[in-house]
Coordinates of C-alpha atoms in Angstrom, one line a residue:
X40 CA 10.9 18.6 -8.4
X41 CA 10.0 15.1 -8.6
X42 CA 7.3 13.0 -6.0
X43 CA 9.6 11.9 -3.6
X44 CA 6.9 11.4 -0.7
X45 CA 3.4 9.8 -1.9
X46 CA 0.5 9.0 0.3
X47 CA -1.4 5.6 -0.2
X48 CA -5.4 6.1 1.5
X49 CA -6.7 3.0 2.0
X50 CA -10.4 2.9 3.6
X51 CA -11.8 0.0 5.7
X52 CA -15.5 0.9 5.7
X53 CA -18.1 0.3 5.3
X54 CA -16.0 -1.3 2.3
X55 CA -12.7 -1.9 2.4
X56 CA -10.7 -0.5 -0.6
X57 CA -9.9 -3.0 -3.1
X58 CA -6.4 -4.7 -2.9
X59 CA -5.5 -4.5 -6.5
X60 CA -5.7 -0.9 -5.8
X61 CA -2.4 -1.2 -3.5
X62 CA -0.7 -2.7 -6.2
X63 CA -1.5 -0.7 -8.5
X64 CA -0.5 2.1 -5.9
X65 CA 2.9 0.5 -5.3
X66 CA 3.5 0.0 -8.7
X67 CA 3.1 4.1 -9.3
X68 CA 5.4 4.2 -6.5
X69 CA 8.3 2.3 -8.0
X70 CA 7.5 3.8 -11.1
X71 CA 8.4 7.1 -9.9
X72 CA 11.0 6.0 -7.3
X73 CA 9.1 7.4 -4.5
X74 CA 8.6 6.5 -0.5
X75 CA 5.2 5.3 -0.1
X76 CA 3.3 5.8 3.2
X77 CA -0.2 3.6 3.6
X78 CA -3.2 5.0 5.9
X79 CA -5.9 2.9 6.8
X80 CA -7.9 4.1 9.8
X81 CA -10.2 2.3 12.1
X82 CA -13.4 3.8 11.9
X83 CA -16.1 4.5 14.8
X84 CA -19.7 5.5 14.3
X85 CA -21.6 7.8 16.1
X86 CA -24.8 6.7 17.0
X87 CA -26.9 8.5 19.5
X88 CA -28.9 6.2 21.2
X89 CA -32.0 5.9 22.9
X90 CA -33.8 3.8 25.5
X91 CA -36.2 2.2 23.3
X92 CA -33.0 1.9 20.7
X93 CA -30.9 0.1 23.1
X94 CA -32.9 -2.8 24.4
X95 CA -34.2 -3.3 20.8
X96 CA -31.2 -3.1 18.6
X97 CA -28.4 -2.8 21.5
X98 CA -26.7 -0.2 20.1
X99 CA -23.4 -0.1 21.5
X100 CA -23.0 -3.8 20.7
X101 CA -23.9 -3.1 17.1
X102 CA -21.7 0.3 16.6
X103 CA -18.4 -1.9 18.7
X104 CA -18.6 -4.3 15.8
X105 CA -18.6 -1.8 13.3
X106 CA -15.4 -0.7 15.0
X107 CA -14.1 -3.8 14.8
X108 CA -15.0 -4.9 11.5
X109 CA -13.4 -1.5 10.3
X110 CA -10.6 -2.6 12.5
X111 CA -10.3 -6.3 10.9
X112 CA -9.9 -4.5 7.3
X113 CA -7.4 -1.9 8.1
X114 CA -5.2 -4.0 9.4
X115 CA -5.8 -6.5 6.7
X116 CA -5.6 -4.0 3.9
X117 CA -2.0 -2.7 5.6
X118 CA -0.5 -6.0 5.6
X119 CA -1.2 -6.7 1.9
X120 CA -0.2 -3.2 1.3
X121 CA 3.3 -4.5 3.4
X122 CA 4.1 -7.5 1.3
X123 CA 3.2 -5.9 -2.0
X124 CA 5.6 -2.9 -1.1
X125 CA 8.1 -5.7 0.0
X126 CA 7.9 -7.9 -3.5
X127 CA 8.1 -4.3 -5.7
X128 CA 10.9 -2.7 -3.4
X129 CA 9.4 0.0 -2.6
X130 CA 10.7 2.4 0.8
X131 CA 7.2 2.0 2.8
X132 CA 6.0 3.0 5.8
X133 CA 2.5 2.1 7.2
X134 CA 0.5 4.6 9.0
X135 CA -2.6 3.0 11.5
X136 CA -5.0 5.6 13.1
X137 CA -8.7 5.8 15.1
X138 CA -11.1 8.1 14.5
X139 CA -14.8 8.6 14.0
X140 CA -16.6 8.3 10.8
X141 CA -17.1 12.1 10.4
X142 CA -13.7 13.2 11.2
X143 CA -12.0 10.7 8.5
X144 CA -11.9 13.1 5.7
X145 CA -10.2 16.0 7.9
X146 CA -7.6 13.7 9.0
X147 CA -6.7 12.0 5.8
X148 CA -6.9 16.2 4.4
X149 CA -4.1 16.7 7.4
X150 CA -1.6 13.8 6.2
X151 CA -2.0 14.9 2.1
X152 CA -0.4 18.1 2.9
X153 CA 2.5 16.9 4.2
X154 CA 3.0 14.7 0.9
X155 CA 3.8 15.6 -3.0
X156 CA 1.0 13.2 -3.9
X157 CA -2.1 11.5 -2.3
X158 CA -3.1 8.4 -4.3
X159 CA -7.0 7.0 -3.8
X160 CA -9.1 4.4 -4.9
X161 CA -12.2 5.2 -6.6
X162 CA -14.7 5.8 -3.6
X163 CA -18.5 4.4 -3.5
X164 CA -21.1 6.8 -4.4
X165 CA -21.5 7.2 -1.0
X166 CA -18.8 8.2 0.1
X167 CA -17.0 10.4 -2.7
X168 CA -16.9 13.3 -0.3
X169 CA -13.7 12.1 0.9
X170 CA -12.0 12.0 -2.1
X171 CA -13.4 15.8 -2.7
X172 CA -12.4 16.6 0.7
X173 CA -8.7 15.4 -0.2
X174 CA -8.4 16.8 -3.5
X175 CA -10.4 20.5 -2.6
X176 CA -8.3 20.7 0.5
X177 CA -4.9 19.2 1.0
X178 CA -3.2 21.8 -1.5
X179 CA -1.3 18.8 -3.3
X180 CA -2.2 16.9 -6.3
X181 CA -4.7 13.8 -5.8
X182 CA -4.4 10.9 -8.6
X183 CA -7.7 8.7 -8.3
X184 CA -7.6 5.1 -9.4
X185 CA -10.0 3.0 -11.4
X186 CA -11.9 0.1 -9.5
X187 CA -11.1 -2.4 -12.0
X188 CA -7.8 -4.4 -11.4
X189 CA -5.3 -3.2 -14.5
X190 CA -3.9 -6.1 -16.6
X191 CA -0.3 -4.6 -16.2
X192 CA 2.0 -3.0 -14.0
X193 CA 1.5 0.8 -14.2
X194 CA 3.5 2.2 -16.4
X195 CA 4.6 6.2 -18.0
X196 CA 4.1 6.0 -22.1
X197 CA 1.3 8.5 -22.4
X198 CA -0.1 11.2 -20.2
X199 CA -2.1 13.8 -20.9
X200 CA -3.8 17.0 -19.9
X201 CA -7.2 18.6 -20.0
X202 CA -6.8 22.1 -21.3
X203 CA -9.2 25.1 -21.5
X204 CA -7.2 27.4 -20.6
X205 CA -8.4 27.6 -16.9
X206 CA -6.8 28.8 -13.4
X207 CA -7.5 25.2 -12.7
X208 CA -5.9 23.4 -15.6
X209 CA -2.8 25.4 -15.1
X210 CA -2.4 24.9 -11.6
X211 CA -2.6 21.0 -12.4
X212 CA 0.1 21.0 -15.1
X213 CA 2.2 22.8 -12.8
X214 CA 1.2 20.0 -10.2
X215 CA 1.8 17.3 -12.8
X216 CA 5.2 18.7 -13.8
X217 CA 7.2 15.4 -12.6
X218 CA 4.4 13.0 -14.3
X219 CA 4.8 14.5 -17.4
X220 CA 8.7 15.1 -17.4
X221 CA 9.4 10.7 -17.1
X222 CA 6.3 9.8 -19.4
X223 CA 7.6 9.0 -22.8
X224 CA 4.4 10.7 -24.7
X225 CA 2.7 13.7 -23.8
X226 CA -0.8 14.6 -25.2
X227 CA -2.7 18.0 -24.5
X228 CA -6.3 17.8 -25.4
X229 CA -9.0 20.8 -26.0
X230 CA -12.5 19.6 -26.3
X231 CA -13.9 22.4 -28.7
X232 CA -17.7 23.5 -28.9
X233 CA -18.2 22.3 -25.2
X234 CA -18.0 25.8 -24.1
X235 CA -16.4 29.1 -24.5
X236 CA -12.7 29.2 -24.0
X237 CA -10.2 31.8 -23.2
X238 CA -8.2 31.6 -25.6
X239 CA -7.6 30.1 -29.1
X240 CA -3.7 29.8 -29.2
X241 CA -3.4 28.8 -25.3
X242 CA -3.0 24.8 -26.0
X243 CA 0.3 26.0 -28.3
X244 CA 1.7 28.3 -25.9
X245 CA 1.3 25.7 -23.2
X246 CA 3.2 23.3 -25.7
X247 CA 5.8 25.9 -25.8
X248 CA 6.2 26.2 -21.9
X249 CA 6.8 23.1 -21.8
X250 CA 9.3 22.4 -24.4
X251 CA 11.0 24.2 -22.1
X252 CA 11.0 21.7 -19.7
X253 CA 12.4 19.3 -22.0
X254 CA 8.8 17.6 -22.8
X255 CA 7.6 17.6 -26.2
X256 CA 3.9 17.3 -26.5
X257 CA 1.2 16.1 -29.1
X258 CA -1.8 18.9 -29.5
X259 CA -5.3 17.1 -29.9
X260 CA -8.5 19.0 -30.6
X261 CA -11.3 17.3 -30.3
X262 CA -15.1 18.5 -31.1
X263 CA -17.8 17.7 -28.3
X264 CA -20.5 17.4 -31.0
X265 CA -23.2 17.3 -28.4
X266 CA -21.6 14.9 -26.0
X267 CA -21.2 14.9 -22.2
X268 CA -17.6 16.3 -21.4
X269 CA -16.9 12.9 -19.6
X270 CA -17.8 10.7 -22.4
X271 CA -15.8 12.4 -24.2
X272 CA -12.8 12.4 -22.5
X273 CA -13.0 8.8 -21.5
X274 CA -13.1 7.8 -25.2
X275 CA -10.2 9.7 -25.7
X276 CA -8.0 8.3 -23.3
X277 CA -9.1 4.7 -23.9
X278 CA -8.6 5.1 -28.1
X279 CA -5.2 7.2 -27.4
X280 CA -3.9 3.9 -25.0
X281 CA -3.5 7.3 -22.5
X282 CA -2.0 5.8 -18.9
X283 CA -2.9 8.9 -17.1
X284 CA -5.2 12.0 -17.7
X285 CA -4.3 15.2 -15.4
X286 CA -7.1 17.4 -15.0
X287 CA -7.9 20.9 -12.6
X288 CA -10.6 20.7 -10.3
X289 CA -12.2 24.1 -8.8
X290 CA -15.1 24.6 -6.2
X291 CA -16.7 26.4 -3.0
X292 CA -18.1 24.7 0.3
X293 CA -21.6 24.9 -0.9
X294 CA -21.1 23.4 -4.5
X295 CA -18.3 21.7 -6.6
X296 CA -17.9 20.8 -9.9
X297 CA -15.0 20.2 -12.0
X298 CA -13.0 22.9 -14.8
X299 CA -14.3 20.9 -18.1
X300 CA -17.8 20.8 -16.7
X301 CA -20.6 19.2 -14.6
X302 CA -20.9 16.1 -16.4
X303 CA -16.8 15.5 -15.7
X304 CA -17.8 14.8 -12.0
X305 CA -18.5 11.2 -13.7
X306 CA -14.8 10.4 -13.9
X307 CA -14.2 10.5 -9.9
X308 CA -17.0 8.1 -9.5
X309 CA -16.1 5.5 -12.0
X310 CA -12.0 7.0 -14.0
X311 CA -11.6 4.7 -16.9
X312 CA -7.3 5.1 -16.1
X313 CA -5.5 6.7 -13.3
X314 CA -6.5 10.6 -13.3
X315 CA -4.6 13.3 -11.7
X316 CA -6.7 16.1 -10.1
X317 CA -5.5 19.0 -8.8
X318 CA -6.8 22.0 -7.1

């Protein structure tokens, strides 16, 4: 199975998601010869008001040009996302919605699960729910991409995958399966003395699965020595010229963390390369 159909989220407040991010988005796309749909959604707040709050601050004045500034952006950020689908020759669609600020996240959830692939831009701090929404609960892979504007077009030479062995980490190379069959060089990475794993031989059997497949893999162990699981895997993929890391992600409704630890949270807020989560 290959991703045919990819979603393309593109937010529009309160900031709206940075344009390099639909190139890079659209060059994924080409790169994987995929249709690309675009959402951008014009977002309304909720503010209960008051008496004294209304003559003061004039709240339904203030919360209408929220609206429209949300408004303004979407419609900006889906006509960039038009041309630059245009110029790369990508198949496109663009998808234009209203609803309020709260209910965003459920209705971006409903239109990943339709598609074999959502792609994001890194979210603020503040709003990094979403992206957990997305990933926790659309049932399809999620690949998040860095804030800063790359200095190419995307391409395939080197993915790899986080393995310990989990639930998790199996369910993303499963997910990953039509990443990892067109990249040229796949690496599977252990971090070791990070915490207990499973199993000792599970990185070669996995390497074995997927020779199967017809991809050939490079098996990297690396030691922790004391360092937080992000750190670590962000130096690894930035020495190893790695394009895109695929990684599990598990949680609950009251508290989430990712498979390879706590500290591996850091990677949504700020990925040094594009990184495939998967649930």
């Amino acid at each position: 199975m290959a991703f045919k159909d990819v979603l393309l989220t593109l937010a529009s407040y309160p900031e709206p998601t940075p344009v390099s991010a639909i190139d890079d988005a659209v060059s994924i796309a080409a790169v994987l010869d995929a249709h690309l749909a675009a959402i951008s959604c014009e977002v309304h707040a909720e503010v209960r008001g008051s008496l004294l709050g209304d003559v003061i601050l004039d709240i339904p004045a203030l919360v209408a040009r929220e609206a429209a500034k949300s408004r303004q952006n979407a419609k900006a950020l889906l006509a960039a996302f038009e041309a630059s689908a245009v110029k790369y020759g990508v198949r496109h669609e663009t998808i234009f919605e209203q609803c309020a600020a709260y209910g965003e996240a459920a209705l971006l959830v409903d239109y990943a699960r339709h598609r074999d692939l959502t792609i994001m831009a890194v979210p603020e701090s503040h709003d990094r729910w979403y992206a957990e929404e997305v990933i926790f609960e659309s049932g399809r892979p999620t690949l998040i991409l860095p804030a800063a504007p790359r200095s190419r077009p995307f391409q395939l030479d080197a993915v790899s995958v986080a393995w310990d062995f989990s639930r998790a980490a199996a369910r993303a190379v499963s997910d990953a399966l039509p990443l990892l069959e067109k990249a040229k060089n796949v690496r599977i990475v252990t971090v070791t003395n990070e915490k207990a794993l499973e199993s000792k031989h599970s990185a070669e059997e996995l390497a074995k699965n997927l020779a199967r497949h017809g991809i050939e893999v490079v098996l990297d162990k690396i030691d922790a020595g004391g360092k937080p699981i992000a750190e670590v895997l962000e130096a690894y993929v930035l020495s190893r010229g790695i394009d895109v890391l695929v990684m599990g992600a598990y949680g609950t409704p009251r508290w989430r963390e990712f498979v390879l630890g706590g500290a591996t949270r850091g990677l949504l807020s700020k990925p040094p390369i594009p990184i495939l989560f998967s649930h």
